[in-house]
Tab-separated table of C-alpha atoms in Angstrom:
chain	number	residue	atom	x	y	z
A	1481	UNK	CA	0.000	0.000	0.000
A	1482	UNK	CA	1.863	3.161	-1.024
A	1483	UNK	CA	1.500	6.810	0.257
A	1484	UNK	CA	-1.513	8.645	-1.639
A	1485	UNK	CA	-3.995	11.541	-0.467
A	1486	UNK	CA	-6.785	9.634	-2.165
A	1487	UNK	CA	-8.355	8.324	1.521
A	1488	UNK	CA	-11.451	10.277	2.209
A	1489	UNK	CA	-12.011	11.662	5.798
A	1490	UNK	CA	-14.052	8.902	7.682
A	1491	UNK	CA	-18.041	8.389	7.960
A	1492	UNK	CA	-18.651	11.182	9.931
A	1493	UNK	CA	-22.537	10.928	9.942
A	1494	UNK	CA	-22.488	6.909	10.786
A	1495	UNK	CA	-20.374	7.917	14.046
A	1496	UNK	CA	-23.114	10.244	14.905
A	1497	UNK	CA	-25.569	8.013	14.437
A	1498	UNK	CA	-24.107	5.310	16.995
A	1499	UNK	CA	-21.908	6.983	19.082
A	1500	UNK	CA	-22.160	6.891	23.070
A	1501	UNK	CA	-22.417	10.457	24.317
A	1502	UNK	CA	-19.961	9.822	26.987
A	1503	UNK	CA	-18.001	6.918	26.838
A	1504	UNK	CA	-16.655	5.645	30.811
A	1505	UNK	CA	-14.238	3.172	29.437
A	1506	UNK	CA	-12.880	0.160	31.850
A	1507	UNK	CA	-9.933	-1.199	29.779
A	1508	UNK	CA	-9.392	-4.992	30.533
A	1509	UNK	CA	-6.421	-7.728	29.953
A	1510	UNK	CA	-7.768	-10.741	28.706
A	1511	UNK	CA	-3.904	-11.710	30.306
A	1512	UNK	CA	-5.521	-11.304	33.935
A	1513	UNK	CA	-8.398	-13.615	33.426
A	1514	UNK	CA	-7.045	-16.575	31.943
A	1515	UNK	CA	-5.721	-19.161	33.980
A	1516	UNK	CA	-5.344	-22.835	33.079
A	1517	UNK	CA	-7.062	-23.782	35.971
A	1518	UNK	CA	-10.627	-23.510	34.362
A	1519	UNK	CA	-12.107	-23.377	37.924
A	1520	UNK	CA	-10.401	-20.680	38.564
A	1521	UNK	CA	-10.560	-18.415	35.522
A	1522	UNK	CA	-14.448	-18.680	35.587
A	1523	UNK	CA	-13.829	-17.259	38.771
A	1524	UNK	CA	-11.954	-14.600	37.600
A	1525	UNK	CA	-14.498	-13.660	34.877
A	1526	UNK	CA	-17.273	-13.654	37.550
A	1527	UNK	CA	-15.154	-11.098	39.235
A	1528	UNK	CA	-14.504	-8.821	36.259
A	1529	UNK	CA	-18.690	-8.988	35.277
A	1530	UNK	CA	-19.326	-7.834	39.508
A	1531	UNK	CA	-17.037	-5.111	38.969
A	1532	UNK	CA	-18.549	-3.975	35.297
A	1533	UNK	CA	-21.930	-4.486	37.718
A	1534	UNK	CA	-20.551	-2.234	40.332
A	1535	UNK	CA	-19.166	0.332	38.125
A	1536	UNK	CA	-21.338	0.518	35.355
A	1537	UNK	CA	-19.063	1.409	32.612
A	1538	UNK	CA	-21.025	1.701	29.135
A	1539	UNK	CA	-17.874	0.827	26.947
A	1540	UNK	CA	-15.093	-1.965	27.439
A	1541	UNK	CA	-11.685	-2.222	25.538
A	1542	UNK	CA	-11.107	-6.072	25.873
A	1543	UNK	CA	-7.894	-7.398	25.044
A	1544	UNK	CA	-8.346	-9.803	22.629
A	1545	UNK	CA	-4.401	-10.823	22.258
A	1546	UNK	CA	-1.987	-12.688	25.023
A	1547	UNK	CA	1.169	-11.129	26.008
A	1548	UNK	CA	2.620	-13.383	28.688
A	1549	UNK	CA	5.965	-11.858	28.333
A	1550	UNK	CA	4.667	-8.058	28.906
A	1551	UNK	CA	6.613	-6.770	25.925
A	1552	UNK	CA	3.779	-5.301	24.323
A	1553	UNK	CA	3.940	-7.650	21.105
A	1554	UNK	CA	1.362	-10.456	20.491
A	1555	UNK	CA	2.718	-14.185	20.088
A	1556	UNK	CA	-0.656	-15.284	21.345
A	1557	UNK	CA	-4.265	-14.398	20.696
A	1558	UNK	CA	-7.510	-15.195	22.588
A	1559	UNK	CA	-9.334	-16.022	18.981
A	1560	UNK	CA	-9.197	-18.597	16.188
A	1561	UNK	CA	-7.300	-17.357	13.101
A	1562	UNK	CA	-5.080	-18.883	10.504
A	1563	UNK	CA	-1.606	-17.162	11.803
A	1564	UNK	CA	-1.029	-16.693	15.462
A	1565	UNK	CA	-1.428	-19.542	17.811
A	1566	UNK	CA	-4.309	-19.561	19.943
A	1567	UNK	CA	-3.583	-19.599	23.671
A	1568	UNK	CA	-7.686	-20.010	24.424
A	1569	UNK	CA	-10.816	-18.963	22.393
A	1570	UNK	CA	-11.548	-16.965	25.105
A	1571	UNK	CA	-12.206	-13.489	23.311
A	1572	UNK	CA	-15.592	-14.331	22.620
A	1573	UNK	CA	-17.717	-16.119	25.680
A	1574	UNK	CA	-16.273	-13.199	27.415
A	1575	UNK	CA	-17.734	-10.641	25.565
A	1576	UNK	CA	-20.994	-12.415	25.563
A	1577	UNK	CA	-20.956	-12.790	29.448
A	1578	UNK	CA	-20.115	-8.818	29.660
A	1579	UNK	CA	-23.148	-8.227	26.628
A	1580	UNK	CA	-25.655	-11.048	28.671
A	1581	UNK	CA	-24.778	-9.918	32.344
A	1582	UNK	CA	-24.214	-6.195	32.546
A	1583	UNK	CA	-25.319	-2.807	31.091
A	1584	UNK	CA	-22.735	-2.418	28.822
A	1585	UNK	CA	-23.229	-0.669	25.283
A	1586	UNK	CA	-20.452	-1.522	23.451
A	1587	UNK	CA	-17.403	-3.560	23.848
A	1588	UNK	CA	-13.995	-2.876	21.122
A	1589	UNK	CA	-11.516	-4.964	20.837
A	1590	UNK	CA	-8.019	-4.019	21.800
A	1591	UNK	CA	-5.607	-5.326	19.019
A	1592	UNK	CA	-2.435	-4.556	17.254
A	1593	UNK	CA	-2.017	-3.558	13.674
A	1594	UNK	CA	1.649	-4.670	13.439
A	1595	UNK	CA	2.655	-6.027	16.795
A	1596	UNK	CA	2.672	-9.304	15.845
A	1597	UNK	CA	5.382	-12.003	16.553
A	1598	UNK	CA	4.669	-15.217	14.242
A	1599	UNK	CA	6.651	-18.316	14.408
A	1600	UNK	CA	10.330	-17.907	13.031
A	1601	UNK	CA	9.653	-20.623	10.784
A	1602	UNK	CA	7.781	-17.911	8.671
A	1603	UNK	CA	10.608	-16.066	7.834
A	1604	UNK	CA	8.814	-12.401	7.889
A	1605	UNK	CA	10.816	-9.063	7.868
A	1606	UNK	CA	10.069	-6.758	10.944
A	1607	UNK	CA	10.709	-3.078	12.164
A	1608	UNK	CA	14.347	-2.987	11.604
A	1609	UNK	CA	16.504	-0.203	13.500
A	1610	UNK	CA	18.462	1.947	11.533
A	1611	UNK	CA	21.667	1.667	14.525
A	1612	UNK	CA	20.286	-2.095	15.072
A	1613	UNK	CA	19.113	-1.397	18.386
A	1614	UNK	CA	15.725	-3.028	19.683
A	1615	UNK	CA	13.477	-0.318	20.822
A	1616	UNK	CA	9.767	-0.123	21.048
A	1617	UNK	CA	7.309	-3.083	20.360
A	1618	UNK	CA	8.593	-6.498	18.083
A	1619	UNK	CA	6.660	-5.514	15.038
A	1620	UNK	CA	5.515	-6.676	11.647
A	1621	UNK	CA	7.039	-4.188	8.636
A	1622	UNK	CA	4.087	-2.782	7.228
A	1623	UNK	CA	5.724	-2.404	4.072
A	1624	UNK	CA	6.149	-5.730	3.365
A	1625	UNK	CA	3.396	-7.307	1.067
A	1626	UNK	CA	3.530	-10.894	2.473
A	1627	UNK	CA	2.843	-9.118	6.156
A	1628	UNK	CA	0.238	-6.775	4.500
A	1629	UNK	CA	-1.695	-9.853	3.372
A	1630	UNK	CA	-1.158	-11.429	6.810
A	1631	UNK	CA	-2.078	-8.798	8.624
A	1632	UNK	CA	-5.411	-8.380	6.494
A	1633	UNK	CA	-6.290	-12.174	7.208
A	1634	UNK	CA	-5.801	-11.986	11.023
A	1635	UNK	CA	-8.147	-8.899	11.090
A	1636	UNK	CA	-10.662	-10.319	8.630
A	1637	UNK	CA	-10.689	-13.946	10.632
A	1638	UNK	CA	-11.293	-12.059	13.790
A	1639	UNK	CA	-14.325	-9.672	12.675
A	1640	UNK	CA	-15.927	-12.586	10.853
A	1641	UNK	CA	-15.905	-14.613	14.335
A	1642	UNK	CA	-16.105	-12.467	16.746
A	1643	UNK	CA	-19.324	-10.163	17.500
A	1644	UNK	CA	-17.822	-6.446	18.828
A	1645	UNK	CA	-18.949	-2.626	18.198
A	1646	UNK	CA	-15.466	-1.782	18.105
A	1647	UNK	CA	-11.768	-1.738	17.435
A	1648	UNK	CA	-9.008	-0.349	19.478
A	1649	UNK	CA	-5.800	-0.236	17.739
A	1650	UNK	CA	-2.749	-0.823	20.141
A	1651	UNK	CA	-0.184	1.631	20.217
A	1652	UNK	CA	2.214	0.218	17.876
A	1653	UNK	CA	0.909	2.474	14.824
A	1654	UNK	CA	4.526	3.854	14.901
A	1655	UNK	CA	8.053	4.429	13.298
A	1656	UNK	CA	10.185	5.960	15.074
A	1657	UNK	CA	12.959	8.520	13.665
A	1658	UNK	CA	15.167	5.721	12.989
A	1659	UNK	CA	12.740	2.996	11.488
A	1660	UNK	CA	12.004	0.896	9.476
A	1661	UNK	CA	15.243	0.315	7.789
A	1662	UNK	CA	13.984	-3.396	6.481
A	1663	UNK	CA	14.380	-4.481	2.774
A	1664	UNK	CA	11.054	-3.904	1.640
A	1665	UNK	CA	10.903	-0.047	3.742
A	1666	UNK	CA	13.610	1.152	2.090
A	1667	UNK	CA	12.479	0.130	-1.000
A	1668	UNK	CA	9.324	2.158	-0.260
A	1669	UNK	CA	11.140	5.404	0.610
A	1670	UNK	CA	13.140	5.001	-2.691
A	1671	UNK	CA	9.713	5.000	-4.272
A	1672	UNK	CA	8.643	8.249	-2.090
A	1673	UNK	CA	11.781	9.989	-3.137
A	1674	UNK	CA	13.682	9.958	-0.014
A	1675	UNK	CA	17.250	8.190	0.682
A	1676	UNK	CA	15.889	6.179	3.634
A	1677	UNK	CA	19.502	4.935	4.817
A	1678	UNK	CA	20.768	8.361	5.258
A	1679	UNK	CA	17.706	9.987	6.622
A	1680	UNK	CA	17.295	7.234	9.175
A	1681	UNK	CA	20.476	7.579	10.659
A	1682	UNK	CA	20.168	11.701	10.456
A	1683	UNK	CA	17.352	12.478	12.786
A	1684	UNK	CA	18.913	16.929	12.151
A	1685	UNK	CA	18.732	15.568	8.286
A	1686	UNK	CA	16.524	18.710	7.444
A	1687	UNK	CA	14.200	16.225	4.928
A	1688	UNK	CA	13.271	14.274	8.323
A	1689	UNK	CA	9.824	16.210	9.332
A	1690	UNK	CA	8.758	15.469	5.664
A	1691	UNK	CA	9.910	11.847	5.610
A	1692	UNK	CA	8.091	11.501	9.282
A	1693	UNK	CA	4.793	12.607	7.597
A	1694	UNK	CA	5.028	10.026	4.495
A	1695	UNK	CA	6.008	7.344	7.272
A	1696	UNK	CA	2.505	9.016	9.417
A	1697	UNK	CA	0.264	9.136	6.347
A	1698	UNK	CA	1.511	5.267	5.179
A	1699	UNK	CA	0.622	3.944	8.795
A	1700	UNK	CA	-2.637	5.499	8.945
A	1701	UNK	CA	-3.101	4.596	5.282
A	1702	UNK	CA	-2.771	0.855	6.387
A	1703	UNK	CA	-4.461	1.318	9.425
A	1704	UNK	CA	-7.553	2.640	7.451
A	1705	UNK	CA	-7.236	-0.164	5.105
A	1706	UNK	CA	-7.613	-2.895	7.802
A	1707	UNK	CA	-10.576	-1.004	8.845
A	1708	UNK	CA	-12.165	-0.932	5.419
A	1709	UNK	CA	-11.754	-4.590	5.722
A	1710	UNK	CA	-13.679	-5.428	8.679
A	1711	UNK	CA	-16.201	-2.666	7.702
A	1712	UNK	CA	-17.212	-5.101	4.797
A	1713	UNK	CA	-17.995	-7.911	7.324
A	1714	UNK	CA	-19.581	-5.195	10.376
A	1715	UNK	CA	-20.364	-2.085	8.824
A	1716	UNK	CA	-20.944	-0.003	11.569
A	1717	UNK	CA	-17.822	-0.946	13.646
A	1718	UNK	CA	-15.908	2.040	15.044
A	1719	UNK	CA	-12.325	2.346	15.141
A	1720	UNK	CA	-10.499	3.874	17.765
A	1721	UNK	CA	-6.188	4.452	17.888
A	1722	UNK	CA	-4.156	4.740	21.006
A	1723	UNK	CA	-1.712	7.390	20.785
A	1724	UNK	CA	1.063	8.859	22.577
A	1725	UNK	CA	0.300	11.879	24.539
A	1726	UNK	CA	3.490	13.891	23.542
A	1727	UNK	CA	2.241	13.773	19.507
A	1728	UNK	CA	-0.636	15.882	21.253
A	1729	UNK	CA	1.925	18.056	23.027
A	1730	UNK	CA	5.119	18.474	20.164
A	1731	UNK	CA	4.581	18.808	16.336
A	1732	UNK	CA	7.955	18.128	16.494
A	1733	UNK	CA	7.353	14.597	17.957
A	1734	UNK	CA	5.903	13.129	14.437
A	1735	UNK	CA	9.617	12.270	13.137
A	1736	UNK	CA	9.733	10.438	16.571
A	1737	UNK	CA	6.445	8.380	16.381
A	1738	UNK	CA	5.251	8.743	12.488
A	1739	UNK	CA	1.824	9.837	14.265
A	1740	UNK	CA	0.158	12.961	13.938
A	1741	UNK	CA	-3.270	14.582	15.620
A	1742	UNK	CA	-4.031	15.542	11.549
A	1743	UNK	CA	-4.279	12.615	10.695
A	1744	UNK	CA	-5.419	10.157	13.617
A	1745	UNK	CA	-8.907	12.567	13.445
A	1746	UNK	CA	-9.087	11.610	9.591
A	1747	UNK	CA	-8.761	8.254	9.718
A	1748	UNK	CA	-9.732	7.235	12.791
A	1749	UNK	CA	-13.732	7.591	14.693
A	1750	UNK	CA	-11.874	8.150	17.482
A	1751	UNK	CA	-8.965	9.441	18.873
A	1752	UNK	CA	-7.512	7.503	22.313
A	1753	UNK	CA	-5.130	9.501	23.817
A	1754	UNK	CA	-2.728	7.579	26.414
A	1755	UNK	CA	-3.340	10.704	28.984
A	1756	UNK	CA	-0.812	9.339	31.174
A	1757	UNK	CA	1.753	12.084	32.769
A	1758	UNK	CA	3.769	9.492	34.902
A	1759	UNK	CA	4.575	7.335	31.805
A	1760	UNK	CA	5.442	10.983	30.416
A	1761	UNK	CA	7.746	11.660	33.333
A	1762	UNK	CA	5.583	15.154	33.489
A	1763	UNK	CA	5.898	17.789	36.461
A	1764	UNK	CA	2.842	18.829	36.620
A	1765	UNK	CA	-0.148	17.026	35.870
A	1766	UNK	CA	-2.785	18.900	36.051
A	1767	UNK	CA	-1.182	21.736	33.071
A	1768	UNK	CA	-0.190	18.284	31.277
A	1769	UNK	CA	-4.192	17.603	31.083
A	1770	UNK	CA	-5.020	21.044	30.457
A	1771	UNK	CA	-2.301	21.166	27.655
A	1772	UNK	CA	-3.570	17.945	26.228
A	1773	UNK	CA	-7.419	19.482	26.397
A	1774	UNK	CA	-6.492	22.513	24.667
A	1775	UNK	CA	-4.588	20.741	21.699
A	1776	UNK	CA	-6.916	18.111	21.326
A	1777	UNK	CA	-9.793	21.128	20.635
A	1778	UNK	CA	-7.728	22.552	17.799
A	1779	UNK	CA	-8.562	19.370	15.891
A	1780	UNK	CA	-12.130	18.411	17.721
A	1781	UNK	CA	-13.427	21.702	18.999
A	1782	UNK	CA	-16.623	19.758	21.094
A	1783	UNK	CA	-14.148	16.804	22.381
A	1784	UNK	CA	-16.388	14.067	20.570
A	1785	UNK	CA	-14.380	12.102	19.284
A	1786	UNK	CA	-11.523	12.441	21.763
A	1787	UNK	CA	-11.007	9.688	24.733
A	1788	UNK	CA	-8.814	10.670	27.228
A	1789	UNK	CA	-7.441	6.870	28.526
A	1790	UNK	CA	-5.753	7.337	32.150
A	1791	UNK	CA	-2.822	5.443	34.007
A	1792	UNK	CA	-4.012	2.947	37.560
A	1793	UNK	CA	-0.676	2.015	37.563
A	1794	UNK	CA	2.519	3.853	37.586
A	1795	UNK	CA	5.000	1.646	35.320
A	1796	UNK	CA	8.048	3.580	36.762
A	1797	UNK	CA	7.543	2.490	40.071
A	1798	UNK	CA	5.231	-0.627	39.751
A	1799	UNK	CA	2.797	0.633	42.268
A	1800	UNK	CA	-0.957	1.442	41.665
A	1801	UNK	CA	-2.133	5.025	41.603
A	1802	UNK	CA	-4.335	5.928	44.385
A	1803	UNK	CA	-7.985	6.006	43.494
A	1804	UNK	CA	-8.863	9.329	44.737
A	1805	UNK	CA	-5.978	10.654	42.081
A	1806	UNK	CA	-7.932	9.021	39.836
A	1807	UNK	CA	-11.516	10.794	40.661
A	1808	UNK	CA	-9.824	13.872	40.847
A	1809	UNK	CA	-8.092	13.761	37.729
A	1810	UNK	CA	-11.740	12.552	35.900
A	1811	UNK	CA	-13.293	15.757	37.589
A	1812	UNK	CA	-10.820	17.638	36.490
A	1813	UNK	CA	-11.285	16.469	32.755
A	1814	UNK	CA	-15.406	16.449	33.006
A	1815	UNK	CA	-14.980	20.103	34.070
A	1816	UNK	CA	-13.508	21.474	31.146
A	1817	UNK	CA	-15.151	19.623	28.697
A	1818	UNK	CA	-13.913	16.223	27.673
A	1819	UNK	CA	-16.505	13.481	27.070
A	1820	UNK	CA	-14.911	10.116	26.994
A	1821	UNK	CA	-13.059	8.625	29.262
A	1822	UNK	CA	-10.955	5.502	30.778
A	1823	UNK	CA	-8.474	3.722	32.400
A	1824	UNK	CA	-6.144	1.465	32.047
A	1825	UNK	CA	-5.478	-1.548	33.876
A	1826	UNK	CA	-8.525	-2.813	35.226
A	1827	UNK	CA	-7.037	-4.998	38.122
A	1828	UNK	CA	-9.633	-7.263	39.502
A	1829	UNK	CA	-7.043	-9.344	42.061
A	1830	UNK	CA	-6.428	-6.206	43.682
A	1831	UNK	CA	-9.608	-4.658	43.619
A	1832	UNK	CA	-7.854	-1.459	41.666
A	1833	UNK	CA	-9.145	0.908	41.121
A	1834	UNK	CA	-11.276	1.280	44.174
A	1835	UNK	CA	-14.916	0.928	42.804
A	1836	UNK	CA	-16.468	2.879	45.350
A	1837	UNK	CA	-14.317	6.048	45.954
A	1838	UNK	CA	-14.837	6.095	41.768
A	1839	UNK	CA	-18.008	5.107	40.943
A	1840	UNK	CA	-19.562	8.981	41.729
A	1841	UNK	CA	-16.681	10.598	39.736
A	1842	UNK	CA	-16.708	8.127	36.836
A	1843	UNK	CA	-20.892	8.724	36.609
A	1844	UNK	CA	-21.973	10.269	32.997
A	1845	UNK	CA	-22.986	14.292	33.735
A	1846	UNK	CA	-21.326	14.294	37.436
A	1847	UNK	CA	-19.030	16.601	37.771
């Protein structure tokens, strides 16, 4: 799929015909409700649906790939397809028990579009660093046709089997400044009219901001692609994209991610920004949301299509964010305007976030 300007701005009118007002999002790993012991994980899943109960989110992201290694690349899913080995075809019966058993509207399912790690008997080409450093997410070189193809017949065996409203793309839409240096990339760039091997080991190179947005509009390209896809099996599916916060905060940031807020809002229904200032090592966190509010309105003035997705956990440290930090921050964001919002993990074991010192902030139209 090469770079062109041909894709049309999304169906605006079909989101506004089946969009949730104001999404409260509880983002779930499939990861922490399997279990081997069968006993066990339906105990787990009765858990998760007493939570959803207790809550009363309307919208769930559900994981629908495994990551037992935490390295934010899928070598496992939780659905039947013809490429990636199935740890459990688990995706499904949970979605049903969250569809049969609670109030919620809408459940998407959290995939990748490139973080994929198949068997090495298939021989695929990946991301490649430029320096030959491994950085960011084991991932699948869009460029390549024979991954194009497999990428297109994971998504298409997943939306034929598996009933959801939705689609969260991971956050592994992304080049950095230094990738993809892989066969088939480079042979793209050529194509684009940029040298990729000097410009990928130049991030000062003064083509870079103009190579970063070829790099951004061939990811989104793709992304919008897969989508079209699915669309032809569930019409009405909406597509949501994680992305970084700092692409929100720095134009400059595109030749670091290949991800822009121009473009996400074209091809995407929605826009899921990873609101999460301790992953961002920022000082201040309530300017950081305030920052990220006012940028997001340059590109959706009445926040509808924005979610803001928000940290339990602080990955630095490994503990859990307090729950009151959490209400406060949601108040903070209902305040001045934002509509949609989440968090991210859901941890049933330890009861975190604390349901009951969130359910009042997390409410639709409470401030």
């Amino acid at each position: 799929m090469e770079k062109s300007d041909t894709t049309k701005t999304i169906k605006t009118k079909q989101v506004e015909n089946i969009r949730i007002e104001q999404m409260r999002i509880m983002h779930v790993d499939l990861d922490y409700l399997y279990d081997k012991n069968k006993v066990q994980q339906e105990r787990n899943i009765s858990a998760l649906i007493q939570r959803i109960k207790k809550l009363q989110p309307n919208t769930i992201f559900l994981q629908a790939f495994a990551d037992p290694d935490a390295n934010g690349s899928a070598n496992l899913v939780y659905f039947t397809n013809r490429h990636i080995p199935v740890l459990e075809d688990l995706f499904q019966p949970v979605v049903k028990q969250i569809k049969n058993q609670t109030s919620v509207q809408h459940v998407y399912a959290w995939l990748p579009l490139l973080a994929w790690e198949l068997p090495n008997s298939e021989q695929l080409q990946y991301v490649e660093h430029s320096l030959g450093k491994n950085e960011g997410y084991i991932r699948l070189s869009p460029f390549s046709k024979k991954n194009q193809r497999i990428i297109e017949e994971i998504f298409t065996d997943f939306i034929q089997n598996n009933s959801v409203d939705g689609v969260l793309y991971h956050d592994d839409i992304t080049l950095s400044d230094y990738e993809d240096s892989s066969e088939a990339a480079l042979i793209m760039y050529k194509k684009w009219g940029f040298n990729g091997t000097d410009l990928l080991k130049n991030p000062s190179h003064p083509k870079q901001m103009a190579f970063a947005q070829a790099k951004t509009a061939y990811l989104d390209q793709f992304a919008n692609h897969i989508s079209k896809l699915m669309h032809q099996t569930k019409p009405k599916l909406l597509i949501a994209r994680n992305m970084y916060a700092q692409v929100s905060l720095d134009k400059e940031s595109e030749k670091w991610f290949s991800q822009s807020m121009k473009s996400t809002y074209r091809h995407y229904d929605y826009n899921a920004i990873m609101a999460m200032p301790y992953m961002e090592k920022a000082t201040n966190h309530r300017q950081f949301y305030l920052d990220l509010i006012q940028q997001a309105k340059k590109y959706d003035p009445n926040l509808s299509r924005t979610i803001f997705e928000l940290q339990t956990t602080n990955w630095l440290t490994q503990t859990p964010i307090p729950t009151e930090e959490l209400a406060n921050t949601i108040k903070l964001l209902k305040q001045y305007g934002v509509k949609h919002i989440g968090y991210y993990p859901d941890d049933f074991i330890q009861e975190h976030p604390d349901i009951s010192k969130l359910k009042h902030a997390f409410a639709q139209n409470h401030l």
